[in-house]
Coordinates of C-alpha atoms in Angstrom, one line a residue:
Chain A
X704 CA -46.4 54.9 -1.8
X705 CA -48.2 51.6 -1.7
X706 CA -51.8 51.8 -0.9
X707 CA -53.0 48.9 1.2
X708 CA -56.5 49.2 -0.1
X709 CA -55.5 49.1 -3.8
X710 CA -56.2 46.0 -5.7
X711 CA -53.4 43.5 -4.7
X712 CA -53.6 40.2 -6.5
X713 CA -54.1 37.1 -4.6
X714 CA -51.3 34.4 -4.2
X715 CA -51.0 31.6 -5.0
X716 CA -52.0 31.7 -8.7
X717 CA -53.6 28.7 -10.5
X718 CA -51.2 27.1 -12.8
X719 CA -51.8 26.6 -16.6
X720 CA -50.6 23.0 -16.8
X721 CA -48.7 20.3 -15.0
X722 CA -45.3 21.9 -15.7
X723 CA -46.6 25.4 -16.5
X724 CA -47.0 27.8 -13.6
X725 CA -49.1 30.9 -14.2
X726 CA -47.6 33.4 -16.4
X727 CA -48.0 36.0 -13.6
X728 CA -45.0 34.3 -11.8
X729 CA -42.5 35.2 -14.6
X730 CA -39.6 36.8 -12.6
X731 CA -39.9 40.5 -12.1
X732 CA -39.2 43.2 -9.4
X733 CA -40.6 42.5 -5.9
X734 CA -44.4 43.3 -5.7
X735 CA -47.1 42.8 -3.1
X736 CA -49.6 39.9 -3.2
X737 CA -52.5 39.1 -0.9
X738 CA -52.5 35.8 1.0
X739 CA -55.0 33.8 3.0
X740 CA -54.8 35.9 6.2
X741 CA -55.3 39.1 4.1
X742 CA -51.7 40.2 4.7
X743 CA -49.8 41.6 1.8
X744 CA -46.2 40.3 1.7
X745 CA -43.6 40.9 -1.0
X746 CA -43.4 38.3 -3.7
X747 CA -39.8 37.8 -4.7
X748 CA -39.3 36.1 -8.0
X749 CA -36.0 37.0 -9.6
X750 CA -33.1 34.6 -9.0
X751 CA -30.6 37.2 -7.7
X752 CA -33.4 38.7 -5.5
X753 CA -34.3 35.3 -4.0
X754 CA -30.6 34.4 -3.3
X755 CA -30.1 37.8 -1.6
X756 CA -33.2 37.6 0.6
X757 CA -32.4 34.1 1.7
X758 CA -28.9 34.9 2.7
X759 CA -29.5 38.5 4.0
X760 CA -28.4 39.2 7.6
X761 CA -31.4 41.3 8.3
X762 CA -34.0 38.7 7.1
X763 CA -35.7 36.4 9.7
X764 CA -37.3 33.0 9.5
X765 CA -38.9 33.2 12.8
X766 CA -42.6 32.3 12.3
X767 CA -43.7 34.0 15.7
X768 CA -42.6 37.4 14.4
X769 CA -45.2 40.0 13.6
X770 CA -45.8 40.1 9.9
X771 CA -44.5 36.6 9.2
X772 CA -46.4 35.3 6.2
X773 CA -47.5 31.8 7.0
X774 CA -48.2 29.4 4.1
X775 CA -51.8 28.6 5.2
X776 CA -53.7 28.4 8.4
X777 CA -53.3 24.8 9.2
X778 CA -49.5 24.7 8.3
X779 CA -48.8 27.8 10.3
X780 CA -50.7 26.5 13.3
X781 CA -48.8 23.1 13.3
X782 CA -45.4 24.8 13.0
X783 CA -46.3 26.9 15.9
X784 CA -47.3 23.9 18.0
X785 CA -44.2 21.9 17.1
X786 CA -41.5 24.6 16.7
X787 CA -38.1 23.7 15.2
X788 CA -35.0 25.3 13.9
X789 CA -36.5 25.7 10.4
X790 CA -38.4 28.6 11.9
X791 CA -35.8 30.0 14.2
X792 CA -33.1 32.5 13.7
X793 CA -29.4 32.6 14.9
X794 CA -28.3 31.5 17.4
X795 CA -31.2 29.0 18.2
X796 CA -31.2 27.9 14.6
X797 CA -27.6 26.9 14.5
X798 CA -27.7 25.2 18.0
X799 CA -30.5 22.8 16.8
X800 CA -29.3 22.3 13.2
X801 CA -25.9 21.3 14.4
X802 CA -27.4 18.5 16.5
X803 CA -28.5 16.8 13.2
X804 CA -25.8 17.9 10.7
X805 CA -23.7 14.8 11.0
X806 CA -26.8 12.6 10.0
X807 CA -27.0 14.3 6.6
X808 CA -23.3 14.8 5.6
X809 CA -22.2 13.8 2.2
X810 CA -20.2 10.9 3.8
X811 CA -23.0 9.8 6.0
X812 CA -25.4 9.8 3.0
X813 CA -22.9 7.7 1.1
X814 CA -23.2 5.0 3.9
X815 CA -26.9 5.0 3.5
X816 CA -26.9 4.3 -0.4
X817 CA -27.0 0.5 0.0
X818 CA -30.0 0.7 2.2
X819 CA -31.8 3.2 -0.3
X820 CA -30.9 0.9 -3.3
X821 CA -32.5 -2.1 -1.4
X822 CA -35.7 -0.1 -0.7
X823 CA -35.9 1.0 -4.4
X824 CA -35.2 -2.6 -5.6
X825 CA -38.0 -4.0 -3.4
X826 CA -40.5 -1.4 -4.4
X827 CA -39.8 -2.1 -8.1
X828 CA -40.2 -5.8 -7.6
X829 CA -43.5 -5.3 -5.8
X830 CA -44.7 -2.8 -8.5
X831 CA -44.0 -4.9 -11.5
X832 CA -45.4 -8.0 -9.9
X833 CA -48.9 -6.2 -10.1
X834 CA -50.8 -6.0 -13.3
X835 CA -50.3 -2.8 -15.2
X836 CA -51.3 -0.1 -15.1
X837 CA -50.3 0.8 -11.6
X838 CA -50.3 4.1 -9.7
X839 CA -46.6 5.2 -9.5
X840 CA -47.5 7.5 -6.8
X841 CA -49.1 5.1 -4.4
X842 CA -46.9 2.1 -5.2
X843 CA -43.5 3.8 -5.5
X844 CA -43.2 7.6 -5.0
X845 CA -45.0 7.7 -1.6
X846 CA -43.6 4.4 -0.3
X847 CA -40.0 5.3 -1.0
X848 CA -39.4 8.1 1.4
X849 CA -41.8 6.7 3.8
X850 CA -39.8 3.5 4.2
X851 CA -36.5 5.3 4.3
X852 CA -37.5 7.6 7.2
X853 CA -38.8 4.7 9.1
X854 CA -35.3 3.1 8.7
X855 CA -33.5 6.4 9.6
X856 CA -35.6 7.1 12.6
X857 CA -35.3 3.5 13.8
X858 CA -38.9 2.5 13.8
X859 CA -38.9 -1.2 14.3
X860 CA -39.9 -3.3 11.3
X861 CA -43.1 -4.6 12.9
X862 CA -44.3 -1.0 13.4
X863 CA -43.5 0.1 9.8
X864 CA -47.0 -0.5 8.4
X865 CA -48.7 1.3 11.2
X866 CA -46.2 4.1 11.0
X867 CA -46.5 4.5 7.2
X868 CA -50.3 4.5 7.1
X869 CA -50.5 7.2 9.8
X870 CA -47.7 9.2 8.0
X871 CA -49.6 9.0 4.7
X872 CA -53.0 9.9 6.3
X873 CA -51.3 13.0 8.1
X874 CA -49.8 14.4 4.8
X875 CA -52.4 13.3 2.3
X876 CA -54.6 15.8 0.4
X877 CA -57.4 13.1 0.6
X878 CA -57.5 13.4 4.4
X879 CA -59.9 15.8 6.0
X880 CA -58.5 18.3 8.4
X881 CA -59.7 16.1 11.3
X882 CA -58.2 12.9 9.9
X883 CA -54.9 14.6 9.3
X884 CA -54.8 16.2 12.8
X885 CA -55.9 12.8 14.4
X886 CA -53.1 11.0 12.5
X887 CA -50.6 13.6 13.4
X888 CA -51.5 13.4 17.1
X889 CA -51.5 9.6 17.1
X890 CA -48.1 9.6 15.5
X891 CA -46.3 12.4 17.3
X892 CA -47.8 12.5 20.7
X893 CA -48.6 8.8 20.7
X894 CA -46.3 6.6 18.8
X895 CA -43.1 8.9 18.6
X896 CA -43.5 9.8 22.2
X897 CA -43.6 6.1 23.2
X898 CA -40.7 5.4 21.0
X899 CA -38.5 7.9 23.0
X900 CA -39.0 5.7 26.0
X901 CA -38.2 2.6 24.1
X902 CA -35.0 4.2 22.7
X903 CA -33.9 5.3 26.2
X904 CA -34.3 1.7 27.4
X905 CA -32.6 0.2 24.3
X906 CA -30.9 2.7 22.0
X907 CA -30.3 1.7 18.3
X908 CA -28.2 2.8 15.4
X909 CA -30.6 5.6 14.3
X910 CA -31.0 9.3 14.3
X911 CA -33.8 9.0 16.8
X912 CA -31.6 7.2 19.4
X913 CA -28.6 9.5 18.8
X914 CA -30.8 12.6 19.2
X915 CA -32.3 11.2 22.5
X916 CA -29.1 10.0 24.0
X917 CA -26.8 12.8 23.0
X918 CA -29.1 15.7 23.4
X919 CA -32.3 14.8 25.3
X920 CA -30.8 12.8 28.1
X921 CA -28.1 15.4 28.6
X922 CA -30.8 18.0 29.2
X923 CA -29.8 20.1 26.1
X924 CA -33.4 19.8 24.6
X925 CA -36.7 18.9 25.9
X926 CA -39.0 16.1 25.2
X927 CA -41.2 18.4 23.1
X928 CA -38.2 19.3 21.1
X929 CA -37.5 15.7 20.4
X930 CA -41.1 15.1 19.1
X931 CA -40.9 18.4 17.2
X932 CA -37.7 17.3 15.5
X933 CA -39.0 13.9 14.8
X934 CA -42.0 15.5 13.2
X935 CA -39.8 17.7 11.1
X936 CA -37.7 14.8 9.7
X937 CA -40.8 12.8 9.1
X938 CA -42.7 15.6 7.2
X939 CA -39.7 17.3 5.6
X940 CA -38.4 14.1 4.1
X941 CA -41.6 12.7 2.9
X942 CA -43.9 14.4 0.5
X943 CA -41.1 16.5 -0.8
X944 CA -39.2 13.4 -2.0
X945 CA -42.4 11.6 -3.0
X946 CA -43.6 14.5 -5.1
X947 CA -40.2 15.2 -6.7
X948 CA -40.0 11.5 -7.6
X949 CA -43.4 11.5 -9.2
X950 CA -43.1 14.8 -11.0
X951 CA -39.4 14.1 -12.1
X952 CA -40.4 10.7 -13.4
X953 CA -43.4 12.2 -15.4
X954 CA -41.0 14.9 -16.8
X955 CA -38.7 12.2 -18.1
X956 CA -41.6 10.1 -19.5
X957 CA -42.7 13.1 -21.4
X958 CA -39.3 14.2 -22.5
X959 CA -38.1 10.9 -24.2
X960 CA -34.8 12.3 -25.5
X961 CA -33.8 13.3 -21.9
X962 CA -35.0 10.0 -20.6
X963 CA -33.0 8.1 -23.2
X964 CA -29.9 10.0 -22.2
X965 CA -30.5 9.1 -18.5
X966 CA -31.2 5.4 -19.3
X967 CA -28.2 5.1 -21.6
X968 CA -25.5 6.9 -19.5
X969 CA -25.3 6.4 -15.7
X970 CA -23.0 9.5 -15.5
X971 CA -25.8 11.7 -16.5
X972 CA -28.0 10.7 -13.6
X973 CA -26.5 13.2 -11.2
X974 CA -26.9 16.2 -13.6
X975 CA -30.5 14.8 -14.5
X976 CA -31.4 15.0 -10.8
X977 CA -30.4 18.6 -10.5
X978 CA -32.2 19.6 -13.6
X979 CA -35.3 17.9 -12.5
X980 CA -35.0 19.5 -9.0
X981 CA -35.0 22.8 -10.9
X982 CA -37.8 21.9 -13.3
X983 CA -40.5 20.4 -11.1
X984 CA -41.1 23.4 -9.0
X985 CA -41.9 21.5 -5.7
X986 CA -42.1 24.4 -3.3
X987 CA -44.7 26.3 -5.1
X988 CA -45.9 28.3 -2.1
X989 CA -42.4 29.7 -1.6
X990 CA -40.2 30.2 1.4
X991 CA -41.4 32.6 4.0
X992 CA -39.4 35.3 5.7
X993 CA -39.8 38.7 7.4
X994 CA -37.5 41.7 7.2
X995 CA -35.9 42.6 10.6
X996 CA -34.7 46.0 9.4
X997 CA -35.4 48.2 6.3
X998 CA -33.8 46.6 3.4
X999 CA -33.6 47.1 -0.3
X1000 CA -34.1 44.1 -2.6
X1001 CA -34.1 44.4 -6.3
X1002 CA -34.5 48.1 -6.1
X1003 CA -37.6 47.9 -3.9
X1004 CA -37.6 49.2 -0.3
X1005 CA -39.0 46.7 2.1
X1006 CA -39.7 48.0 5.6
X1007 CA -38.8 46.2 8.9
X1008 CA -41.7 43.8 9.8
X1009 CA -42.9 43.3 6.3
X1010 CA -43.3 39.7 5.0
X1011 CA -41.6 38.1 1.9
X1012 CA -42.4 35.1 -0.1
X1013 CA -39.2 33.9 -1.7
X1014 CA -40.6 32.0 -4.8
X1015 CA -37.5 29.9 -5.4
X1016 CA -39.6 27.9 -8.0
X1017 CA -40.1 31.1 -10.1
X1018 CA -36.2 32.0 -9.7
X1019 CA -35.4 28.5 -11.1
X1020 CA -37.3 29.5 -14.3
X1021 CA -35.5 32.8 -14.5
X1022 CA -34.3 33.0 -18.1
X1023 CA -31.4 35.3 -17.2
X1024 CA -29.8 32.5 -15.4
X1025 CA -31.3 29.3 -17.1
X1026 CA -31.6 29.7 -20.8
X1027 CA -34.9 28.1 -22.2
X1028 CA -36.0 27.6 -18.6
X1029 CA -39.2 25.7 -19.6
X1030 CA -37.2 23.0 -21.3
X1031 CA -35.7 19.9 -19.5
X1032 CA -32.1 19.9 -20.4
X1033 CA -30.0 17.6 -18.2
X1034 CA -26.8 18.8 -19.9
X1035 CA -27.3 22.5 -19.0
X1036 CA -24.0 23.8 -17.9
X1037 CA -25.1 25.4 -14.7
X1038 CA -27.4 22.6 -13.7
X1039 CA -26.4 22.8 -10.1
X1040 CA -27.2 26.5 -9.7
X1041 CA -30.9 25.9 -8.9
X1042 CA -32.5 26.9 -5.6
X1043 CA -34.8 23.9 -5.3
X1044 CA -33.3 23.4 -1.8
X1045 CA -33.5 27.0 -0.9
X1046 CA -30.4 29.1 -0.1
X1047 CA -28.9 30.8 3.0
X1048 CA -28.5 29.2 6.4
X1049 CA -31.7 27.3 6.3
X1050 CA -30.9 25.5 3.0
X1051 CA -32.4 22.0 3.2
X1052 CA -30.5 19.9 5.8
X1053 CA -31.7 16.8 4.0
X1054 CA -30.6 17.8 0.5
X1055 CA -27.8 15.2 0.0
X1056 CA -30.2 12.4 1.2
X1057 CA -32.8 13.5 -1.3
X1058 CA -30.2 13.7 -4.0
X1059 CA -29.0 10.1 -3.2
X1060 CA -32.7 8.9 -3.2
X1061 CA -33.5 10.5 -6.6
X1062 CA -30.2 9.4 -8.1
X1063 CA -30.8 5.8 -7.2
X1064 CA -34.3 6.0 -8.4
X1065 CA -33.6 7.3 -11.8
X1066 CA -30.5 5.2 -12.2
X1067 CA -32.5 2.0 -11.3
X1068 CA -36.0 2.7 -12.7
X1069 CA -35.3 2.7 -16.4
X1070 CA -32.8 -0.2 -16.1
X1071 CA -35.4 -2.4 -14.2
X1072 CA -38.4 -1.3 -16.3
X1073 CA -37.1 -0.1 -19.7
X1074 CA -40.6 0.0 -21.1
X1075 CA -42.2 2.1 -18.5
X1076 CA -44.4 4.7 -19.9
X1077 CA -47.5 6.8 -19.1
X1078 CA -50.7 4.9 -19.2
X1079 CA -52.9 7.9 -19.8
X1080 CA -52.5 11.0 -21.9
X1081 CA -50.4 13.9 -20.4
X1082 CA -53.6 16.1 -20.4
X1083 CA -55.2 13.7 -17.9
X1084 CA -52.4 13.6 -15.5
X1085 CA -54.0 14.8 -12.2
X1086 CA -51.8 17.5 -10.5
X1087 CA -52.5 18.9 -7.1
X1088 CA -51.7 22.5 -6.4
X1089 CA -53.7 22.6 -3.2
X1090 CA -51.1 21.0 -1.0
X1091 CA -48.2 22.8 0.7
X1092 CA -45.8 21.2 -1.7
X1093 CA -46.7 20.7 -5.4
X1094 CA -47.5 17.2 -6.5
X1095 CA -49.5 14.6 -8.4
X1096 CA -52.6 12.9 -7.1
X1097 CA -51.7 9.7 -9.2
X1098 CA -49.5 8.8 -11.9
X1099 CA -50.8 5.7 -13.9
X1100 CA -47.9 3.9 -15.6
X1101 CA -47.6 0.8 -17.7
X1102 CA -44.6 -1.1 -19.1
Chain B
X1474 CA -5.2 30.7 -4.6
X1475 CA -5.9 31.0 -0.9
X1476 CA -9.1 29.6 0.5
X1477 CA -10.8 31.0 3.6
X1478 CA -13.5 29.2 5.4
X1479 CA -15.5 30.5 8.3
X1480 CA -16.4 27.4 10.2
X1481 CA -18.9 29.4 12.3
X1482 CA -21.0 30.3 9.3
X1483 CA -21.0 26.7 7.9
X1484 CA -24.3 25.1 7.9
X1485 CA -23.1 21.7 6.7
X1486 CA -24.8 21.7 3.2
X1487 CA -21.8 19.8 1.7
X1488 CA -21.9 21.5 -1.8
X1489 CA -18.3 22.6 -1.5
X1490 CA -17.5 18.8 -1.0
X1491 CA -19.5 17.9 -4.1
X1492 CA -17.9 20.8 -6.1
X1493 CA -14.3 20.2 -5.2
X1494 CA -13.8 16.9 -3.3
X1495 CA -10.0 17.2 -3.3
X1496 CA -10.2 20.6 -1.6
X1497 CA -13.1 20.3 0.9
X1498 CA -14.5 17.7 3.2
X1499 CA -16.9 17.6 6.1
X1500 CA -15.8 16.7 9.7
X1501 CA -17.7 14.2 11.8
X1502 CA -20.2 17.0 12.8
X1503 CA -20.8 17.9 9.1
X1504 CA -18.7 21.2 9.2
X1505 CA -16.4 22.1 6.4
X1506 CA -12.7 21.1 6.5
X1507 CA -10.3 22.7 4.1
X1508 CA -8.1 19.9 2.9
X1509 CA -6.0 22.1 0.8
X1510 CA -6.0 25.8 1.6
X1511 CA -3.6 26.6 -1.4
X1512 CA -4.7 24.2 -4.2
X1513 CA -3.4 24.1 -7.8
X1514 CA -4.7 26.4 -10.4
X1515 CA -6.5 23.4 -12.1
X1516 CA -9.0 23.6 -9.0
X1517 CA -10.0 27.2 -9.7
X1518 CA -13.1 26.5 -11.5
X1519 CA -14.2 23.9 -8.9
X1520 CA -13.4 26.2 -5.9
X1521 CA -15.3 29.1 -7.6
X1522 CA -18.3 26.8 -7.9
X1523 CA -17.9 25.8 -4.2
X1524 CA -17.9 29.5 -3.3
X1525 CA -20.9 30.3 -5.3
X1526 CA -23.0 27.4 -4.2
X1527 CA -22.1 27.7 -0.5
X1528 CA -25.5 28.7 1.0
X1529 CA -24.2 30.6 4.0
X1530 CA -21.3 32.3 2.2
X1531 CA -18.8 30.7 4.4
X1532 CA -16.1 30.4 1.8
X1533 CA -14.0 33.0 0.1
X1534 CA -10.8 33.4 -1.8
X1535 CA -8.2 35.6 0.0
X1536 CA -5.0 37.3 -1.1
X1537 CA -2.4 35.0 -2.3

């Protein structure tokens, strides 16, 4: 029997190095951890167990459920204020998700590739026009998805700078809670709300217009739904891509044999993206769920109402699935089997867009800047494990 | 091989399309279309990958 007053370790665990999570997170049977609200959800770390929980019919993503283990106080609060299908179960989940699916299909993302290439090219032009060393995070990794989401949402060009600065403040670890909340309010309840009316008056060829015309004006969803979904697209596609771009680039810079393969062979860019998605461990706080019924996972009984943290980033280092998991190996045979985008019905809706962005980045970067290298020793690279998604504070590069 | 796709389970991830583009596609709403429900044996590996990677377990091999 599990005694709730026994010593239960606190999650998350501090990492050992930029690409070295705590050894406490080596995959093993489900076990309890204590989180910020003093609850003790189950930590799921093995690959098979994570896949099973995320696709289990008796597992819920509903963040209003009793026992739901929110990631932290602020994040939990924001997601309750702007609910989306990410934290809903069937049938509501599918109802909303299907409104956006077409925007992220393989074919649709293919149509966006020229736009993405253009953004990447311009960012590189601007970056190399500056004197080295340059912060790759500020001048490339952050700017990339921020520009792309502006284009996808149909933010008019003259508003891009306003929009991007507020977006960055909203999500930045450097912002205070007040600054972040103020930026969010300005952006979501101010700008994006006004933009709804502008799009109603003059719809454009963008996701926001289509959502408004096809689903809001028809009465299917509310105005608050529109703003919440816009916030989701904004946030979900932003620091995820930015951090993976920065961390993945760093991984290539410090694994020169892998970098050389990518630079020399464009056919290896696609598997390189998959391997780096596996390796960088972006979603280090895990994917949060609650059991709707008594279930058994990896030999452990989990009762209805108990929370679970599916640590997909630990599962992606499970050596029973990925041999030598701590090594970057873009020629790994099962390179597509990672869980970086999660699993189950909530698997990231933007995953193919993310893949396209990352493929274009790493196909272009080494071609345009063949001499790109770290401007500081690896030990001095400032990683940030205090944000919802793992990332780098800055990445000084030279060429 | 006989491919079974449960459209109601499909969440539009598109991993089937990326695994076996001659066998799977997505319709205008992002939902799976089986282009060839009885593909050649040469597609078996790709189809098995598609089944394994499908996040909502919407794909299966049926009885021939």
